[in-house]
Amino acid sequence: MQSDGGATCMEIEKLASEVNHASLEPRPRFAPLKAHEISDGQIQFRKINVPQHRYTPLKKAWMEIYTPIMDQMGIDIRMNPKARKVELKTRPDTPDASNLQKCADFVSAFMMGFEPKDAVALLRMDELYVDTFEIKDVKTLHGEHLSRAIGRLSGKGGKTRIAIENATKTRIVIADTKIHMLGSFANIKIARSSLCSLILGSPAGKASFSNGLLLLLLLLLRQTATIAALTNESLKGVKQSGTSLLCAT
Amino acid sequence: MAATTDSGGVAALHRLKSTDPPLYLSPSPDLSHSARLACQHIFASLRPFTPKSPFDRLLADGFDSEQIWQQIDLQSQPLISTLRCEVKFFEKHPEEISKLFLKVSVGKKEGKDGKSEELEGLELDGEKDEGFDELEDGDEGLEGSDDVDDEEEERENEEESDGGGVDGVEDRFLKIRELEEYLEDDEAREYGIKKKEKGDGKVAKESIKEDDDDEDEEDGEDDDGDEEGEEDDDELGVLGLVDGDDEEGGDARYEDFFGGKKKTGSQQKKTRHDSSAGDKQSGDMDFDDKKKENRSTHEKQLEKQRLKIEEMEKANMEVKTWTMQGEVTAAKRPKNSALEVDLDFEHNVRPAPVITEEVTASLEELIQKRILEGRFDDVFRAPTLPNKAPKERKELDENKSNKGLAEVYADEYAQKTGLVSSALTFSDEQKKEASVLFKKLCLKLDALSHFHFTPKPVIEDMTIQANVPALAMEEIAPLAVSDAAMLAPEEVFAGKGDVKEEAELTQAERKRRRANKKRKYKDEYHACDRSFDESSGLNQ
């Protein structure tokens, strides 16, 4: 509307300028719209359900959740104990329109089971995602087989899961039959494939599992390098390694 | 006295004759006494004819039967030989008998003396007879002894007897020379040998006698003294044998011996019928034995050889025994015959050790020592040399990272952009260069200093070989000229012929493939594990 108006004004202005040069006004420069204004001054809400098993952890970790959201994101957050929901609300001085969504993701990530300090990465980085899949999506297992599969996934004392987390720079939460992964897209992919192989039965021994994992990582590295080279980002080290890799292949 | 003893002896003889045979079975002193008397009587009556006998009379009182018999034997043996000789002589010269009778009738005493002398001269030694069954008299049971024998003994006696012997031996009745001539004639008749001089004849006879001595199976009861005398003569005979027989035996042929068997046999029989015919006159055995008696040493040897040759030729004509037949299978030889033969073949295996107590003890000792030392001589698999560069294995960190995910990404970003100087890793450029140089230096130093230096295996970097004709790479020439490809066929495709796709495999083949893969993987895995364990074990 305004643009049209602007256009028309500009046309008129142009014509007018041709008529009288002296009485021109500078183009108006408008400040970017605030989040608030984008939504037409309406306050937006998000409500995230709190599962029972996360109730107490929420209570414990409330400040860790509360502080970044309130201070850095500029989103109001409150806990509705009666409804057992965490409510998020935008403020007029919320810096970015997407903050609310990010905060909502952050809180839901926490509800999935991730640690607050891991989930905070969602607030800080854009490209991190949370992916969920179930064991039954991969392979239909019942009873003991299922239990064993879950055991295989987590490993003794969680070491297999931790190994995957460290290798792929992701965070994994195994909630019974659901598996949640938090990380960048490619890393999640690798983690998912390794987890799937574990579900399908590959023993999490040293050689087979780690080899596969590392191979995938190497693949990922190459891919990222090529992508970086192609996109000409200013990642000097990666660029060099990427080109060398390209020459080698 | 003599008459009384004579009458007593005669009476004793009569008594003995009259007694019933069964009475002899039980010992009675009467019979014994009369027997002794009879013996003594006979002995005394024969005494005049045996001048050389050491006994004047038979010593029978208180003597053993064996002793009495020996005395009788001593007397009778020479007597018998003498008598035999005389009989033969009379055979040859029947006219002498009539002469003898005349002489006897004329001068009995003279004849008696002559006879005694003759007997003395003709004392013969060493009869090779079988056991005489004659009790008293030297009966003329002449066994199968030779003419030659007697004649030779005669010769010896001639030599033994002293000067007076020659005169004593010869008389009108017996002429030594005639005797010799007779012998030669006999031999000539038998063997077709020419008449020889006295010396050769004597030698031949002596040698023949020696052969007889050797060949005779029956050992006679020779006196020792007689044997010695004979042996001396025999030796002479042997020495002279060679010269003599070469001339003598030249004309002797097979036919002379065995030409027409029956004919010669009958001929032999005729000529020999006067000889001692004892118990061997029946059958062909008789003939053969007589022949054997008259042969020379050489002839006997020839005979032996001939027989042997015959045997061998016969054996040659026949089928050989299986042991001599070369390669023999089990079917061609009798059952279990290989067990009986002493087979000799090479054993290519060491024979099993005999386990004795010492062996066991030594083994146990060794085992105990080894256990104490801990030196078991285990066999370890030789580690394979690496032909690829060792992969840089990134160890998976199994500890929960303390950093939050955001921090991890932040750090990563920072490192990439180079805002934060990362910790000096080993893969620093200059350090890398330095380490490479140092490694080269170390290699050279090791080569100089180690006794058992082994250089590191060359690990080739991966290069890609294009399957393109060599010429194409090297020359600008039309491709059609050369076919030499860079890659060997094995490098193009390495594998056995029957290559099947995944879809074509049967279930069993799939399983087999998988099992092979697993086995291979397991070997690798366990090999490096074991080597790791060893090294750790050693360090401990």
Short mmCIF file of C-alpha atoms in Angstrom, two decimals, chain A:
data_model
loop_
_atom_site.label_atom_id
_atom_site.label_comp_id
_atom_site.label_asym_id
_atom_site.label_seq_id
_atom_site.Cartn_x
_atom_site.Cartn_y
_atom_site.Cartn_z
CA MET A 1 0.00 0.00 0.00
CA GLN A 2 2.48 2.37 1.08
CA SER A 3 4.90 1.17 -1.48
CA ASP A 4 2.28 1.73 -4.07
CA GLY A 5 1.70 5.03 -2.60
CA GLY A 6 5.37 5.52 -2.55
CA ALA A 7 5.59 4.53 -6.15
CA THR A 8 2.86 6.76 -7.14
CA CYS A 9 4.32 9.43 -5.02
CA MET A 10 7.61 8.82 -6.67
CA GLU A 11 6.06 9.07 -10.06
CA ILE A 12 4.29 12.16 -8.98
CA GLU A 13 7.43 13.32 -7.38
CA LYS A 14 9.35 12.60 -10.52
CA LEU A 15 6.88 14.49 -12.55
CA ALA A 16 6.78 17.11 -9.90
CA SER A 17 10.53 17.25 -9.83
CA GLU A 18 10.54 17.86 -13.48
CA VAL A 19 8.13 20.73 -12.82
CA ASN A 20 9.92 22.27 -9.84
CA HIS A 21 13.37 21.19 -8.77
CA ALA A 22 13.58 23.41 -5.79
CA SER A 23 10.79 22.03 -3.72
CA LEU A 24 11.93 18.28 -3.52
CA GLU A 25 11.92 16.37 -0.28
CA PRO A 26 14.48 13.75 0.49
CA ARG A 27 13.41 10.19 0.14
CA PRO A 28 12.02 8.92 3.35
CA ARG A 29 14.05 6.37 5.11
CA PHE A 30 12.09 4.06 7.27
CA ALA A 31 13.44 2.16 10.18
CA PRO A 32 13.12 -1.61 10.03
CA LEU A 33 10.06 -2.97 11.51
CA LYS A 34 10.10 -4.31 14.96
CA ALA A 35 8.89 -7.70 15.74
CA HIS A 36 6.04 -6.20 17.40
CA GLU A 37 5.01 -4.23 14.41
CA ILE A 38 5.42 -7.10 12.08
CA SER A 39 2.74 -8.84 13.85
CA ASP A 40 0.71 -5.70 13.70
CA GLY A 41 1.29 -4.81 17.28
CA GLN A 42 -0.18 -8.03 18.45
CA ILE A 43 1.56 -10.03 21.16
CA GLN A 44 2.31 -13.60 20.25
CA PHE A 45 2.27 -16.53 22.59
CA ARG A 46 3.74 -19.94 22.69
CA LYS A 47 2.70 -22.65 25.12
CA ILE A 48 4.83 -25.67 25.67
CA ASN A 49 3.60 -28.63 27.54
CA VAL A 50 5.66 -29.92 30.40
CA PRO A 51 5.73 -33.73 30.64
CA GLN A 52 5.62 -35.12 34.09
CA HIS A 53 9.16 -36.44 34.09
CA ARG A 54 10.46 -33.02 33.22
CA TYR A 55 8.58 -31.17 35.87
CA THR A 56 11.10 -31.46 38.59
CA PRO A 57 14.09 -30.92 36.29
CA LEU A 58 12.35 -27.80 35.06
CA LYS A 59 12.04 -26.55 38.56
CA LYS A 60 15.70 -27.21 39.14
CA ALA A 61 16.90 -25.71 35.91
CA TRP A 62 14.44 -22.84 35.80
CA MET A 63 16.95 -20.09 36.16
CA GLU A 64 19.13 -21.47 33.42
CA ILE A 65 16.16 -21.41 31.11
CA TYR A 66 14.73 -18.19 32.30
CA THR A 67 17.83 -16.05 32.16
CA PRO A 68 18.80 -16.35 28.49
CA ILE A 69 15.23 -16.09 27.35
CA MET A 70 14.43 -13.03 29.33
CA ASP A 71 17.72 -11.25 28.90
CA GLN A 72 19.07 -12.16 25.53
CA MET A 73 15.99 -13.10 23.65
CA GLY A 74 13.64 -10.54 25.15
CA ILE A 75 10.79 -12.96 25.54
CA ASP A 76 8.60 -13.23 28.52
CA ILE A 77 8.42 -16.64 30.01
CA ARG A 78 6.35 -18.03 32.73
CA MET A 79 5.32 -21.38 34.03
CA ASN A 80 1.71 -22.21 34.49
CA PRO A 81 1.72 -24.94 37.07
CA LYS A 82 -1.98 -25.54 36.99
CA ALA A 83 -1.97 -26.19 33.29
CA ARG A 84 1.59 -27.56 33.44
CA LYS A 85 2.67 -25.41 30.60
CA VAL A 86 5.46 -23.02 29.97
CA GLU A 87 4.16 -19.91 28.35
CA LEU A 88 6.17 -17.57 26.21
CA LYS A 89 5.14 -14.12 25.22
CA THR A 90 6.68 -11.51 23.07
CA ARG A 91 7.36 -8.04 24.34
CA PRO A 92 7.25 -4.89 22.43
CA ASP A 93 11.04 -4.61 22.68
CA THR A 94 11.76 -8.09 21.43
CA PRO A 95 14.68 -7.69 19.04
CA ASP A 96 13.79 -10.28 16.47
CA ALA A 97 10.64 -11.79 15.26
CA SER A 98 12.14 -15.25 15.23
CA ASN A 99 13.23 -15.07 18.84
CA LEU A 100 9.96 -16.37 20.07
CA GLN A 101 10.22 -19.41 17.89
CA LYS A 102 13.75 -19.99 18.96
CA CYS A 103 12.79 -19.79 22.57
CA ALA A 104 9.93 -22.11 22.00
CA ASP A 105 12.30 -24.57 20.37
CA PHE A 106 14.69 -24.18 23.22
CA VAL A 107 12.08 -24.91 25.80
CA SER A 108 10.68 -27.84 23.85
CA ALA A 109 14.16 -29.19 23.48
CA PHE A 110 14.51 -29.03 27.19
CA MET A 111 11.23 -30.82 27.53
CA MET A 112 12.50 -33.55 25.21
CA GLY A 113 15.29 -34.11 27.61
CA PHE A 114 18.22 -32.10 26.49
CA GLU A 115 20.31 -30.21 28.96
CA PRO A 116 19.77 -26.52 29.13
CA LYS A 117 23.34 -25.76 28.22
CA ASP A 118 23.00 -27.91 25.14
CA ALA A 119 19.64 -26.54 24.25
CA VAL A 120 20.96 -23.02 24.55
CA ALA A 121 22.86 -23.66 21.33
CA LEU A 122 19.49 -23.51 19.65
CA LEU A 123 19.15 -19.94 20.79
CA ARG A 124 22.62 -19.01 19.61
CA MET A 125 22.84 -20.74 16.29
CA ASP A 126 20.35 -20.80 13.54
CA GLU A 127 21.25 -23.97 11.77
CA LEU A 128 20.74 -26.32 14.65
CA TYR A 129 17.81 -28.59 14.51
CA VAL A 130 16.16 -31.17 16.64
CA ASP A 131 15.29 -34.40 14.97
CA THR A 132 13.27 -37.22 16.36
CA PHE A 133 12.68 -40.69 15.19
CA GLU A 134 11.42 -43.86 16.72
CA ILE A 135 12.95 -47.29 16.80
CA LYS A 136 9.92 -48.75 15.11
CA ASP A 137 10.58 -46.46 12.15
CA VAL A 138 13.79 -48.30 11.57
CA LYS A 139 12.90 -51.83 12.48
CA THR A 140 9.96 -53.47 14.08
CA LEU A 141 11.11 -54.93 17.33
CA HIS A 142 9.20 -56.34 20.20
CA GLY A 143 9.90 -57.27 23.73
CA GLU A 144 13.42 -58.38 24.43
CA HIS A 145 14.68 -57.43 21.03
CA LEU A 146 13.49 -53.94 21.65
CA SER A 147 15.13 -53.80 25.01
CA ARG A 148 18.33 -55.08 23.56
CA ALA A 149 18.21 -52.55 20.78
CA ILE A 150 17.80 -49.77 23.27
CA GLY A 151 20.67 -51.15 25.23
CA ARG A 152 22.79 -51.27 22.15
CA LEU A 153 22.00 -47.72 21.35
CA SER A 154 23.00 -46.31 24.67
CA GLY A 155 25.79 -48.73 25.41
CA LYS A 156 27.29 -49.50 28.77
CA GLY A 157 26.91 -46.45 30.96
CA GLY A 158 25.86 -44.52 27.92
CA LYS A 159 29.26 -44.74 26.33
CA THR A 160 28.07 -45.53 22.82
CA ARG A 161 25.72 -42.62 22.82
CA ILE A 162 28.38 -40.34 24.22
CA ALA A 163 30.81 -41.54 21.61
CA ILE A 164 28.39 -40.64 18.87
CA GLU A 165 27.72 -37.28 20.49
CA ASN A 166 31.40 -36.49 20.67
CA ALA A 167 32.16 -37.67 17.22
CA THR A 168 29.30 -35.92 15.49
CA LYS A 169 28.97 -32.86 17.69
CA THR A 170 25.36 -33.58 18.42
CA ARG A 171 23.39 -34.28 21.46
CA ILE A 172 21.27 -37.37 21.66
CA VAL A 173 18.46 -38.22 23.96
CA ILE A 174 17.13 -41.76 23.99
CA ALA A 175 13.69 -41.71 25.52
CA ASP A 176 12.45 -45.24 25.57
CA THR A 177 11.61 -45.86 21.94
CA LYS A 178 12.01 -42.25 20.82
CA ILE A 179 15.35 -40.87 19.88
CA HIS A 180 15.97 -37.12 19.75
CA MET A 181 18.97 -35.58 18.20
CA LEU A 182 20.12 -32.01 18.44
CA GLY A 183 22.72 -30.59 16.14
CA SER A 184 23.40 -29.31 12.68
CA PHE A 185 21.69 -30.96 9.83
CA ALA A 186 24.60 -32.96 8.46
CA ASN A 187 25.74 -34.04 11.87
CA ILE A 188 22.30 -35.18 12.69
CA LYS A 189 22.31 -37.18 9.53
CA ILE A 190 25.50 -38.96 10.50
CA ALA A 191 24.29 -39.55 14.00
CA ARG A 192 21.06 -40.89 12.71
CA SER A 193 22.71 -43.29 10.33
CA SER A 194 24.99 -44.64 13.04
CA LEU A 195 22.07 -45.01 15.40
CA CYS A 196 20.10 -46.77 12.74
CA SER A 197 22.94 -49.19 12.16
CA LEU A 198 22.99 -49.85 15.87
CA ILE A 199 19.30 -50.52 15.90
CA LEU A 200 19.60 -52.85 12.96
CA GLY A 201 22.04 -54.92 14.85
CA SER A 202 25.56 -53.85 14.18
CA PRO A 203 27.50 -54.56 17.33
CA ALA A 204 28.93 -51.45 18.82
CA GLY A 205 32.40 -52.92 18.84
CA LYS A 206 35.44 -50.88 18.32
CA ALA A 207 36.19 -51.47 14.70
CA SER A 208 32.92 -51.76 12.91
CA PHE A 209 31.05 -48.98 14.58
CA SER A 210 33.73 -46.41 14.88
CA ASN A 211 35.01 -47.03 11.41
CA GLY A 212 31.64 -46.43 9.95
CA LEU A 213 31.17 -43.37 12.05
CA LEU A 214 34.50 -41.91 11.19
CA LEU A 215 34.08 -42.64 7.57
CA LEU A 216 30.87 -40.75 7.61
CA LEU A 217 32.51 -37.90 9.37
CA LEU A 218 35.23 -37.78 6.80
CA LEU A 219 32.63 -37.76 4.13
CA LEU A 220 30.90 -34.95 5.89
CA LEU A 221 34.09 -33.00 6.15
CA ARG A 222 34.69 -33.29 2.46
CA GLN A 223 31.21 -32.29 1.71
CA THR A 224 31.38 -29.28 3.92
CA ALA A 225 34.69 -28.36 2.43
CA THR A 226 33.36 -28.55 -1.06
CA ILE A 227 30.33 -26.63 -0.07
CA ALA A 228 32.48 -24.01 1.57
CA ALA A 229 34.69 -23.73 -1.45
CA LEU A 230 31.74 -23.41 -3.68
CA THR A 231 30.05 -20.85 -1.54
CA ASN A 232 33.31 -18.91 -1.07
CA GLU A 233 32.95 -18.45 2.61
CA SER A 234 35.89 -17.07 4.48
CA LEU A 235 36.97 -20.28 6.14
CA LYS A 236 40.60 -20.28 5.23
CA GLY A 237 41.68 -23.52 6.85
CA VAL A 238 38.73 -25.48 5.57
CA LYS A 239 39.21 -24.10 2.10
CA GLN A 240 42.79 -25.24 1.98
CA SER A 241 41.99 -28.67 3.29
CA GLY A 242 39.07 -28.90 0.96
CA THR A 243 41.08 -28.13 -2.14
CA SER A 244 43.76 -30.54 -1.15
CA LEU A 245 41.14 -33.16 -0.69
CA LEU A 246 39.75 -32.37 -4.06
CA CYS A 247 43.16 -32.79 -5.66
CA ALA A 248 43.67 -36.06 -3.91
CA THR A 249 40.47 -37.46 -5.22
#
